[in-house]
mmCIF file with all atom_site columns, C-alpha atoms in Angstrom:
data_model
loop_
_atom_site.group_PDB
_atom_site.id
_atom_site.type_symbol
_atom_site.label_atom_id
_atom_site.label_alt_id
_atom_site.label_comp_id
_atom_site.label_asym_id
_atom_site.label_entity_id
_atom_site.label_seq_id
_atom_site.pdbx_PDB_ins_code
_atom_site.Cartn_x
_atom_site.Cartn_y
_atom_site.Cartn_z
_atom_site.occupancy
_atom_site.B_iso_or_equiv
_atom_site.pdbx_formal_charge
_atom_site.auth_seq_id
_atom_site.auth_comp_id
_atom_site.auth_asym_id
_atom_site.auth_atom_id
_atom_site.pdbx_PDB_model_num
ATOM 1   C CA . MET A 1 1   ? 26.656  -65.051 57.060 1.00 95.00 ? 1   MET A CA 1
ATOM 2   C CA . ILE A 1 2   ? 23.709  -67.212 55.939 1.00 95.00 ? 2   ILE A CA 1
ATOM 3   C CA . ASN A 1 3   ? 22.175  -63.858 54.620 1.00 93.00 ? 3   ASN A CA 1
ATOM 4   C CA . ALA A 1 4   ? 25.451  -62.586 52.962 1.00 95.00 ? 4   ALA A CA 1
ATOM 5   C CA . ALA A 1 5   ? 25.958  -66.075 51.671 1.00 95.00 ? 5   ALA A CA 1
ATOM 6   C CA . GLY A 1 6   ? 22.432  -66.417 50.516 1.00 92.00 ? 6   GLY A CA 1
ATOM 7   C CA . GLU A 1 7   ? 22.305  -63.019 48.865 1.00 91.00 ? 7   GLU A CA 1
ATOM 8   C CA . LEU A 1 8   ? 25.703  -63.701 46.996 1.00 94.00 ? 8   LEU A CA 1
ATOM 9   C CA . PHE A 1 9   ? 24.453  -67.350 46.065 1.00 92.00 ? 9   PHE A CA 1
ATOM 10  C CA . SER A 1 10  ? 21.305  -66.175 44.732 1.00 87.00 ? 10  SER A CA 1
ATOM 11  C CA . MET A 1 11  ? 22.897  -63.850 42.246 1.00 87.00 ? 11  MET A CA 1
ATOM 12  C CA . GLN A 1 12  ? 26.163  -65.585 41.296 1.00 90.00 ? 12  GLN A CA 1
ATOM 13  C CA . GLY A 1 13  ? 25.538  -69.196 42.052 1.00 88.00 ? 13  GLY A CA 1
ATOM 14  C CA . THR A 1 14  ? 27.350  -71.195 44.858 1.00 91.00 ? 14  THR A CA 1
ATOM 15  C CA . GLU A 1 15  ? 30.272  -72.201 42.558 1.00 90.00 ? 15  GLU A CA 1
ATOM 16  C CA . ASN A 1 16  ? 31.417  -68.606 41.683 1.00 91.00 ? 16  ASN A CA 1
ATOM 17  C CA . VAL A 1 17  ? 31.229  -67.339 45.095 1.00 94.00 ? 17  VAL A CA 1
ATOM 18  C CA . GLY A 1 18  ? 34.465  -67.458 47.372 1.00 94.00 ? 18  GLY A CA 1
ATOM 19  C CA . VAL A 1 19  ? 34.470  -67.531 51.241 1.00 95.00 ? 19  VAL A CA 1
ATOM 20  C CA . ARG A 1 20  ? 36.310  -64.147 51.232 1.00 95.00 ? 20  ARG A CA 1
ATOM 21  C CA . ASP A 1 21  ? 33.360  -62.742 49.243 1.00 96.00 ? 21  ASP A CA 1
ATOM 22  C CA . ILE A 1 22  ? 30.902  -64.082 52.010 1.00 96.00 ? 22  ILE A CA 1
ATOM 23  C CA . THR A 1 23  ? 32.889  -62.882 54.940 1.00 95.00 ? 23  THR A CA 1
ATOM 24  C CA . ASN A 1 24  ? 33.718  -59.690 53.631 1.00 95.00 ? 24  ASN A CA 1
ATOM 25  C CA . LEU A 1 25  ? 29.858  -59.007 52.914 1.00 95.00 ? 25  LEU A CA 1
ATOM 26  C CA . ALA A 1 26  ? 29.021  -60.283 56.378 1.00 95.00 ? 26  ALA A CA 1
ATOM 27  C CA . GLY A 1 27  ? 31.842  -58.292 58.071 1.00 95.00 ? 27  GLY A CA 1
ATOM 28  C CA . THR A 1 28  ? 33.513  -61.395 59.890 1.00 94.00 ? 28  THR A CA 1
ATOM 29  C CA . LYS A 1 29  ? 36.792  -63.077 59.522 1.00 93.00 ? 29  LYS A CA 1
ATOM 30  C CA . GLU A 1 30  ? 37.529  -65.725 57.187 1.00 85.00 ? 30  GLU A CA 1
ATOM 31  C CA . ASN A 1 31  ? 38.050  -68.653 59.407 1.00 93.00 ? 31  ASN A CA 1
ATOM 32  C CA . ALA A 1 32  ? 34.357  -68.011 60.708 1.00 95.00 ? 32  ALA A CA 1
ATOM 33  C CA . ILE A 1 33  ? 32.947  -69.968 57.971 1.00 96.00 ? 33  ILE A CA 1
ATOM 34  C CA . SER A 1 34  ? 34.981  -73.134 59.241 1.00 95.00 ? 34  SER A CA 1
ATOM 35  C CA . TYR A 1 35  ? 34.021  -72.596 62.915 1.00 94.00 ? 35  TYR A CA 1
ATOM 36  C CA . HIS A 1 36  ? 30.166  -72.232 62.414 1.00 95.00 ? 36  HIS A CA 1
ATOM 37  C CA . PHE A 1 37  ? 29.704  -74.376 59.383 1.00 96.00 ? 37  PHE A CA 1
ATOM 38  C CA . GLY A 1 38  ? 32.557  -76.493 58.883 1.00 95.00 ? 38  GLY A CA 1
ATOM 39  C CA . GLY A 1 39  ? 33.323  -75.081 55.570 1.00 95.00 ? 39  GLY A CA 1
ATOM 40  C CA . LYS A 1 40  ? 31.654  -73.672 52.704 1.00 95.00 ? 40  LYS A CA 1
ATOM 41  C CA . ASP A 1 41  ? 29.646  -76.745 51.890 1.00 93.00 ? 41  ASP A CA 1
ATOM 42  C CA . GLY A 1 42  ? 28.235  -76.447 55.287 1.00 95.00 ? 42  GLY A CA 1
ATOM 43  C CA . LEU A 1 43  ? 27.188  -72.874 54.554 1.00 96.00 ? 43  LEU A CA 1
ATOM 44  C CA . ILE A 1 44  ? 25.636  -73.742 51.478 1.00 93.00 ? 44  ILE A CA 1
ATOM 45  C CA . ASP A 1 45  ? 23.485  -76.606 53.418 1.00 92.00 ? 45  ASP A CA 1
ATOM 46  C CA . ALA A 1 46  ? 22.519  -73.804 55.895 1.00 94.00 ? 46  ALA A CA 1
ATOM 47  C CA . VAL A 1 47  ? 21.460  -71.508 53.132 1.00 93.00 ? 47  VAL A CA 1
ATOM 48  C CA . TRP A 1 48  ? 19.475  -74.400 51.524 1.00 90.00 ? 48  TRP A CA 1
ATOM 49  C CA . LYS A 1 49  ? 17.644  -75.218 54.846 1.00 88.00 ? 49  LYS A CA 1
ATOM 50  C CA . LYS A 1 50  ? 16.877  -71.352 55.491 1.00 89.00 ? 50  LYS A CA 1
ATOM 51  C CA . SER A 1 51  ? 15.565  -71.065 51.966 1.00 86.00 ? 51  SER A CA 1
ATOM 52  C CA . LEU A 1 52  ? 12.911  -73.923 52.319 1.00 84.00 ? 52  LEU A CA 1
ATOM 53  C CA . GLU A 1 53  ? 11.852  -73.278 56.028 1.00 82.00 ? 53  GLU A CA 1
ATOM 54  C CA . ARG A 1 54  ? 8.682   -71.526 54.450 1.00 78.00 ? 54  ARG A CA 1
ATOM 55  C CA . PHE A 1 55  ? 8.012   -74.460 52.263 1.00 75.00 ? 55  PHE A CA 1
ATOM 56  C CA . GLU A 1 56  ? 8.256   -77.232 55.082 1.00 76.00 ? 56  GLU A CA 1
ATOM 57  C CA . GLN A 1 57  ? 5.744   -75.643 56.980 1.00 77.00 ? 57  GLN A CA 1
ATOM 58  C CA . ILE A 1 58  ? 2.787   -77.452 54.931 1.00 82.00 ? 58  ILE A CA 1
ATOM 59  C CA . ASP A 1 59  ? 2.710   -81.192 54.533 1.00 86.00 ? 59  ASP A CA 1
ATOM 60  C CA . PHE A 1 60  ? 0.819   -81.357 50.881 1.00 90.00 ? 60  PHE A CA 1
ATOM 61  C CA . ILE A 1 61  ? 0.800   -85.159 50.854 1.00 90.00 ? 61  ILE A CA 1
ATOM 62  C CA . ASP A 1 62  ? -0.920  -85.247 54.510 1.00 92.00 ? 62  ASP A CA 1
ATOM 63  C CA . TYR A 1 63  ? -3.296  -82.623 53.412 1.00 94.00 ? 63  TYR A CA 1
ATOM 64  C CA . VAL A 1 64  ? -4.468  -84.967 50.332 1.00 95.00 ? 64  VAL A CA 1
ATOM 65  C CA . ASN A 1 65  ? -4.343  -88.016 52.636 1.00 94.00 ? 65  ASN A CA 1
ATOM 66  C CA . ARG A 1 66  ? -6.545  -86.350 55.284 1.00 96.00 ? 66  ARG A CA 1
ATOM 67  C CA . ASN A 1 67  ? -9.050  -85.062 52.675 1.00 96.00 ? 67  ASN A CA 1
ATOM 68  C CA . GLU A 1 68  ? -8.962  -88.199 50.427 1.00 95.00 ? 68  GLU A CA 1
ATOM 69  C CA . LYS A 1 69  ? -12.591 -88.755 50.464 1.00 96.00 ? 69  LYS A CA 1
ATOM 70  C CA . LEU A 1 70  ? -12.887 -85.412 48.529 1.00 96.00 ? 70  LEU A CA 1
ATOM 71  C CA . LEU A 1 71  ? -11.354 -86.845 45.721 1.00 96.00 ? 71  LEU A CA 1
ATOM 72  C CA . ASN A 1 72  ? -14.914 -89.099 45.239 1.00 95.00 ? 72  ASN A CA 1
ATOM 73  C CA . THR A 1 73  ? -16.757 -86.030 43.840 1.00 96.00 ? 73  THR A CA 1
ATOM 74  C CA . LYS A 1 74  ? -15.736 -83.337 41.213 1.00 96.00 ? 74  LYS A CA 1
ATOM 75  C CA . GLU A 1 75  ? -16.293 -80.729 43.468 1.00 97.00 ? 75  GLU A CA 1
ATOM 76  C CA . GLY A 1 76  ? -13.950 -82.052 46.198 1.00 97.00 ? 76  GLY A CA 1
ATOM 77  C CA . GLN A 1 77  ? -11.274 -82.545 43.375 1.00 97.00 ? 77  GLN A CA 1
ATOM 78  C CA . LYS A 1 78  ? -11.522 -79.148 42.326 1.00 97.00 ? 78  LYS A CA 1
ATOM 79  C CA . ARG A 1 79  ? -11.403 -78.158 46.125 1.00 97.00 ? 79  ARG A CA 1
ATOM 80  C CA . ILE A 1 80  ? -8.147  -80.125 46.592 1.00 97.00 ? 80  ILE A CA 1
ATOM 81  C CA . ILE A 1 81  ? -6.514  -78.916 43.591 1.00 97.00 ? 81  ILE A CA 1
ATOM 82  C CA . SER A 1 82  ? -7.521  -75.115 44.219 1.00 97.00 ? 82  SER A CA 1
ATOM 83  C CA . LYS A 1 83  ? -6.132  -75.320 47.787 1.00 96.00 ? 83  LYS A CA 1
ATOM 84  C CA . ILE A 1 84  ? -2.834  -76.986 47.011 1.00 94.00 ? 84  ILE A CA 1
ATOM 85  C CA . ILE A 1 85  ? -2.265  -74.250 44.088 1.00 93.00 ? 85  ILE A CA 1
ATOM 86  C CA . LYS A 1 86  ? -3.040  -71.756 46.507 1.00 92.00 ? 86  LYS A CA 1
ATOM 87  C CA . ASP A 1 87  ? -0.859  -72.502 49.151 1.00 90.00 ? 87  ASP A CA 1
ATOM 88  C CA . PHE A 1 88  ? 1.936   -73.223 46.918 1.00 86.00 ? 88  PHE A CA 1
ATOM 89  C CA . TYR A 1 89  ? 1.545   -69.784 45.450 1.00 84.00 ? 89  TYR A CA 1
ATOM 90  C CA . THR A 1 90  ? 1.111   -67.972 48.648 1.00 83.00 ? 90  THR A CA 1
ATOM 91  C CA . ILE A 1 91  ? 4.281   -69.587 49.941 1.00 80.00 ? 91  ILE A CA 1
ATOM 92  C CA . PHE A 1 92  ? 6.380   -68.522 46.816 1.00 74.00 ? 92  PHE A CA 1
ATOM 93  C CA . TYR A 1 93  ? 5.034   -64.827 47.042 1.00 72.00 ? 93  TYR A CA 1
ATOM 94  C CA . GLU A 1 94  ? 5.383   -64.243 50.783 1.00 69.00 ? 94  GLU A CA 1
ATOM 95  C CA . ASN A 1 95  ? 8.413   -61.572 50.785 1.00 61.00 ? 95  ASN A CA 1
ATOM 96  C CA . ASP A 1 96  ? 10.613  -62.486 53.455 1.00 63.00 ? 96  ASP A CA 1
ATOM 97  C CA . LYS A 1 97  ? 12.173  -59.178 54.585 1.00 66.00 ? 97  LYS A CA 1
ATOM 98  C CA . GLU A 1 98  ? 14.908  -60.724 56.505 1.00 70.00 ? 98  GLU A CA 1
ATOM 99  C CA . ALA A 1 99  ? 15.956  -62.523 53.414 1.00 73.00 ? 99  ALA A CA 1
ATOM 100 C CA . PRO A 1 100 ? 14.573  -61.386 50.165 1.00 78.00 ? 100 PRO A CA 1
ATOM 101 C CA . TRP A 1 101 ? 17.298  -63.504 48.195 1.00 84.00 ? 101 TRP A CA 1
ATOM 102 C CA . LYS A 1 102 ? 15.383  -66.921 49.031 1.00 84.00 ? 102 LYS A CA 1
ATOM 103 C CA . ASN A 1 103 ? 13.463  -67.449 46.065 1.00 78.00 ? 103 ASN A CA 1
ATOM 104 C CA . ARG A 1 104 ? 15.999  -66.350 43.845 1.00 79.00 ? 104 ARG A CA 1
ATOM 105 C CA . PHE A 1 105 ? 18.371  -68.824 45.308 1.00 84.00 ? 105 PHE A CA 1
ATOM 106 C CA . LEU A 1 106 ? 15.868  -71.579 44.900 1.00 80.00 ? 106 LEU A CA 1
ATOM 107 C CA . LEU A 1 107 ? 15.461  -70.844 41.249 1.00 74.00 ? 107 LEU A CA 1
ATOM 108 C CA . LYS A 1 108 ? 19.082  -70.520 40.465 1.00 75.00 ? 108 LYS A CA 1
ATOM 109 C CA . GLY A 1 109 ? 19.995  -73.544 42.691 1.00 74.00 ? 109 GLY A CA 1
ATOM 110 C CA . ALA A 1 110 ? 17.022  -75.778 41.722 1.00 69.00 ? 110 ALA A CA 1
ATOM 111 C CA . PHE A 1 111 ? 19.032  -76.716 38.676 1.00 65.00 ? 111 PHE A CA 1
ATOM 112 C CA . SER A 1 112 ? 22.130  -77.982 40.309 1.00 73.00 ? 112 SER A CA 1
ATOM 113 C CA . GLU A 1 113 ? 23.046  -81.599 41.647 1.00 74.00 ? 113 GLU A CA 1
ATOM 114 C CA . ASN A 1 114 ? 23.224  -80.185 45.312 1.00 76.00 ? 114 ASN A CA 1
ATOM 115 C CA . GLY A 1 115 ? 19.882  -78.272 44.875 1.00 75.00 ? 115 GLY A CA 1
ATOM 116 C CA . LEU A 1 116 ? 18.122  -81.357 43.302 1.00 70.00 ? 116 LEU A CA 1
ATOM 117 C CA . LYS A 1 117 ? 19.222  -83.083 46.667 1.00 74.00 ? 117 LYS A CA 1
ATOM 118 C CA . HIS A 1 118 ? 17.571  -80.679 48.933 1.00 77.00 ? 118 HIS A CA 1
ATOM 119 C CA . LEU A 1 119 ? 14.514  -79.892 46.948 1.00 72.00 ? 119 LEU A CA 1
ATOM 120 C CA . THR A 1 120 ? 13.466  -83.822 46.706 1.00 69.00 ? 120 THR A CA 1
ATOM 121 C CA . LYS A 1 121 ? 13.809  -83.915 50.228 1.00 69.00 ? 121 LYS A CA 1
ATOM 122 C CA . SER A 1 122 ? 11.397  -81.169 51.017 1.00 67.00 ? 122 SER A CA 1
ATOM 123 C CA . PHE A 1 123 ? 8.536   -79.343 49.658 1.00 57.00 ? 123 PHE A CA 1
ATOM 124 C CA . ALA A 1 124 ? 9.165   -80.132 46.167 1.00 56.00 ? 124 ALA A CA 1
ATOM 125 C CA . ASN A 1 125 ? 8.533   -83.886 46.980 1.00 63.00 ? 125 ASN A CA 1
ATOM 126 C CA . SER A 1 126 ? 5.576   -83.109 48.865 1.00 82.00 ? 126 SER A CA 1
ATOM 127 C CA . TRP A 1 127 ? 3.825   -80.570 46.585 1.00 84.00 ? 127 TRP A CA 1
ATOM 128 C CA . ALA A 1 128 ? 4.661   -82.703 43.490 1.00 84.00 ? 128 ALA A CA 1
ATOM 129 C CA . PHE A 1 129 ? 3.508   -86.002 44.867 1.00 87.00 ? 129 PHE A CA 1
ATOM 130 C CA . ALA A 1 130 ? 0.223   -84.594 46.200 1.00 91.00 ? 130 ALA A CA 1
ATOM 131 C CA . LEU A 1 131 ? -0.576  -83.017 42.784 1.00 92.00 ? 131 LEU A CA 1
ATOM 132 C CA . LEU A 1 132 ? 0.526   -86.154 40.915 1.00 91.00 ? 132 LEU A CA 1
ATOM 133 C CA . LYS A 1 133 ? -1.648  -88.225 43.194 1.00 92.00 ? 133 LYS A CA 1
ATOM 134 C CA . VAL A 1 134 ? -4.771  -86.195 42.723 1.00 95.00 ? 134 VAL A CA 1
ATOM 135 C CA . TYR A 1 135 ? -4.274  -85.986 39.044 1.00 95.00 ? 135 TYR A CA 1
ATOM 136 C CA . LYS A 1 136 ? -4.049  -89.728 38.586 1.00 94.00 ? 136 LYS A CA 1
ATOM 137 C CA . SER A 1 137 ? -6.951  -89.787 40.921 1.00 94.00 ? 137 SER A CA 1
ATOM 138 C CA . VAL A 1 138 ? -9.050  -87.618 38.751 1.00 95.00 ? 138 VAL A CA 1
ATOM 139 C CA . THR A 1 139 ? -7.909  -88.786 35.356 1.00 96.00 ? 139 THR A CA 1
ATOM 140 C CA . LYS A 1 140 ? -7.403  -92.559 35.948 1.00 94.00 ? 140 LYS A CA 1
ATOM 141 C CA . SER A 1 141 ? -4.353  -91.857 33.549 1.00 92.00 ? 141 SER A CA 1
ATOM 142 C CA . LYS A 1 142 ? -1.127  -93.937 33.843 1.00 89.00 ? 142 LYS A CA 1
ATOM 143 C CA . ASP A 1 143 ? 0.718   -91.543 31.336 1.00 92.00 ? 143 ASP A CA 1
ATOM 144 C CA . ASP A 1 144 ? 3.510   -90.183 33.631 1.00 90.00 ? 144 ASP A CA 1
ATOM 145 C CA . LYS A 1 145 ? 4.860   -87.758 31.063 1.00 92.00 ? 145 LYS A CA 1
ATOM 146 C CA . LYS A 1 146 ? 1.242   -85.921 30.781 1.00 93.00 ? 146 LYS A CA 1
ATOM 147 C CA . ALA A 1 147 ? 0.921   -86.077 34.466 1.00 92.00 ? 147 ALA A CA 1
ATOM 148 C CA . GLN A 1 148 ? 4.590   -84.274 34.833 1.00 89.00 ? 148 GLN A CA 1
ATOM 149 C CA . ASN A 1 149 ? 3.668   -81.608 31.943 1.00 93.00 ? 149 ASN A CA 1
ATOM 150 C CA . TRP A 1 150 ? 0.486   -80.643 33.996 1.00 95.00 ? 150 TRP A CA 1
ATOM 151 C CA . LEU A 1 151 ? 2.576   -80.253 37.151 1.00 90.00 ? 151 LEU A CA 1
ATOM 152 C CA . ILE A 1 152 ? 5.321   -78.159 35.533 1.00 89.00 ? 152 ILE A CA 1
ATOM 153 C CA . CYS A 1 153 ? 2.397   -75.917 33.921 1.00 92.00 ? 153 CYS A CA 1
ATOM 154 C CA . ILE A 1 154 ? 1.196   -75.392 37.283 1.00 93.00 ? 154 ILE A CA 1
ATOM 155 C CA . GLY A 1 155 ? 4.366   -74.686 38.992 1.00 85.00 ? 155 GLY A CA 1
ATOM 156 C CA . ALA A 1 156 ? 6.527   -72.955 36.621 1.00 83.00 ? 156 ALA A CA 1
ATOM 157 C CA . PRO A 1 157 ? 4.922   -69.510 36.640 1.00 84.00 ? 157 PRO A CA 1
ATOM 158 C CA . ALA A 1 158 ? 5.192   -69.276 40.224 1.00 77.00 ? 158 ALA A CA 1
ATOM 159 C CA . SER A 1 159 ? 8.864   -70.392 40.369 1.00 70.00 ? 159 SER A CA 1
ATOM 160 C CA . LEU A 1 160 ? 9.817   -68.129 37.649 1.00 70.00 ? 160 LEU A CA 1
ATOM 161 C CA . ILE A 1 161 ? 7.952   -65.009 38.743 1.00 69.00 ? 161 ILE A CA 1
ATOM 162 C CA . ALA A 1 162 ? 8.463   -65.062 42.432 1.00 61.00 ? 162 ALA A CA 1
ATOM 163 C CA . PRO A 1 163 ? 12.366  -64.988 42.555 1.00 57.00 ? 163 PRO A CA 1
ATOM 164 C CA . ASN A 1 164 ? 12.172  -61.958 40.087 1.00 58.00 ? 164 ASN A CA 1
ATOM 165 C CA . MET A 1 165 ? 9.819   -60.048 41.750 1.00 54.00 ? 165 MET A CA 1
ATOM 166 C CA . ASP A 1 166 ? 12.407  -57.491 42.856 1.00 52.00 ? 166 ASP A CA 1
ATOM 167 C CA . ILE A 1 167 ? 13.609  -57.344 38.935 1.00 50.00 ? 167 ILE A CA 1
ATOM 168 C CA . LEU A 1 168 ? 9.985   -56.771 37.746 1.00 49.00 ? 168 LEU A CA 1
ATOM 169 C CA . ASP A 1 169 ? 9.152   -54.304 40.438 1.00 49.00 ? 169 ASP A CA 1
ATOM 170 C CA . LYS A 1 170 ? 11.976  -52.178 38.937 1.00 50.00 ? 170 LYS A CA 1
ATOM 171 C CA . GLY A 1 171 ? 10.176  -51.351 35.646 1.00 48.00 ? 171 GLY A CA 1
ATOM 172 C CA . PHE A 1 172 ? 10.701  -54.308 33.575 1.00 49.00 ? 172 PHE A CA 1
ATOM 173 C CA . LEU A 1 173 ? 7.223   -54.375 33.044 1.00 49.00 ? 173 LEU A CA 1
ATOM 174 C CA . PRO A 1 174 ? 4.828   -51.285 32.394 1.00 48.00 ? 174 PRO A CA 1
ATOM 175 C CA . LYS A 1 175 ? 2.911   -51.808 35.526 1.00 52.00 ? 175 LYS A CA 1
ATOM 176 C CA . LYS A 1 176 ? 4.157   -53.006 38.998 1.00 52.00 ? 176 LYS A CA 1
ATOM 177 C CA . VAL A 1 177 ? 3.818   -56.781 39.709 1.00 53.00 ? 177 VAL A CA 1
ATOM 178 C CA . ASP A 1 178 ? 2.044   -56.609 42.969 1.00 63.00 ? 178 ASP A CA 1
ATOM 179 C CA . LYS A 1 179 ? 0.207   -59.134 45.268 1.00 69.00 ? 179 LYS A CA 1
ATOM 180 C CA . SER A 1 180 ? -2.906  -58.671 43.519 1.00 75.00 ? 180 SER A CA 1
ATOM 181 C CA . ALA A 1 181 ? -1.316  -59.474 40.084 1.00 74.00 ? 181 ALA A CA 1
ATOM 182 C CA . TYR A 1 182 ? 0.183   -62.650 41.699 1.00 76.00 ? 182 TYR A CA 1
ATOM 183 C CA . LYS A 1 183 ? -3.106  -63.491 42.983 1.00 83.00 ? 183 LYS A CA 1
ATOM 184 C CA . GLN A 1 184 ? -4.539  -63.256 39.676 1.00 86.00 ? 184 GLN A CA 1
ATOM 185 C CA . LEU A 1 185 ? -1.813  -65.369 38.170 1.00 86.00 ? 185 LEU A CA 1
ATOM 186 C CA . CYS A 1 186 ? -2.685  -67.807 40.775 1.00 90.00 ? 186 CYS A CA 1
ATOM 187 C CA . LYS A 1 187 ? -6.428  -67.875 39.618 1.00 94.00 ? 187 LYS A CA 1
ATOM 188 C CA . GLU A 1 188 ? -5.534  -68.379 36.085 1.00 95.00 ? 188 GLU A CA 1
ATOM 189 C CA . VAL A 1 189 ? -2.931  -71.326 36.634 1.00 95.00 ? 189 VAL A CA 1
ATOM 190 C CA . THR A 1 190 ? -5.658  -72.965 38.898 1.00 96.00 ? 190 THR A CA 1
ATOM 191 C CA . LYS A 1 191 ? -8.417  -72.531 36.229 1.00 97.00 ? 191 LYS A CA 1
ATOM 192 C CA . TYR A 1 192 ? -5.924  -73.995 33.479 1.00 96.00 ? 192 TYR A CA 1
ATOM 193 C CA . ALA A 1 193 ? -5.075  -76.991 36.025 1.00 97.00 ? 193 ALA A CA 1
ATOM 194 C CA . LEU A 1 194 ? -8.796  -77.745 36.426 1.00 97.00 ? 194 LEU A CA 1
ATOM 195 C CA . TYR A 1 195 ? -9.653  -77.206 32.796 1.00 97.00 ? 195 TYR A CA 1
ATOM 196 C CA . SER A 1 196 ? -6.815  -79.118 31.431 1.00 96.00 ? 196 SER A CA 1
ATOM 197 C CA . ILE A 1 197 ? -8.276  -82.404 33.515 1.00 96.00 ? 197 ILE A CA 1
ATOM 198 C CA . GLY A 1 198 ? -12.023 -81.935 32.760 1.00 95.00 ? 198 GLY A CA 1
ATOM 199 C CA . LEU A 1 199 ? -12.940 -80.275 35.775 1.00 95.00 ? 199 LEU A CA 1
ATOM 200 C CA . ILE A 1 200 ? -14.459 -77.127 34.414 1.00 92.00 ? 200 ILE A CA 1
#
């Protein structure tokens, strides 16, 4: 039921999918959602939990805190930023064969009130705060808007392309977007991140 709901939610949004749509796709009875999840809202929470499980394996804030001494040198700063970006992009690119809808669901759901609630409790909080901590340490800037824009420029390519890999792979672009293209994107984003704060 979680996979069926995730697939439908990722294409149509949570508001536009009914219980009957989910149970028809899952091949179960309508009361199964109430029995297992307490209703549609409980199922939506379960879909969020499944979508975010990969991201919760890395605590980016803990990584920065454990390596805080690296922030004292330019090379160390470059190393921390590069690792955080690489890990973030790797997580986004990983194709979950069991639930290929996850990235699409995350992107579609990120702009809803329910989505923001789930995202701020998980990786987005960890990833964003870790990079913002590094940004402020490197730049000594107190300008939150500049810091947020820097963060958006780093995260946006991953979050926009990864959910649409299946669409891009079906001929939207002249060449297939594969892992090597995504790795190149990660390198370009890292270069931008380092250049824009004076580390290269």
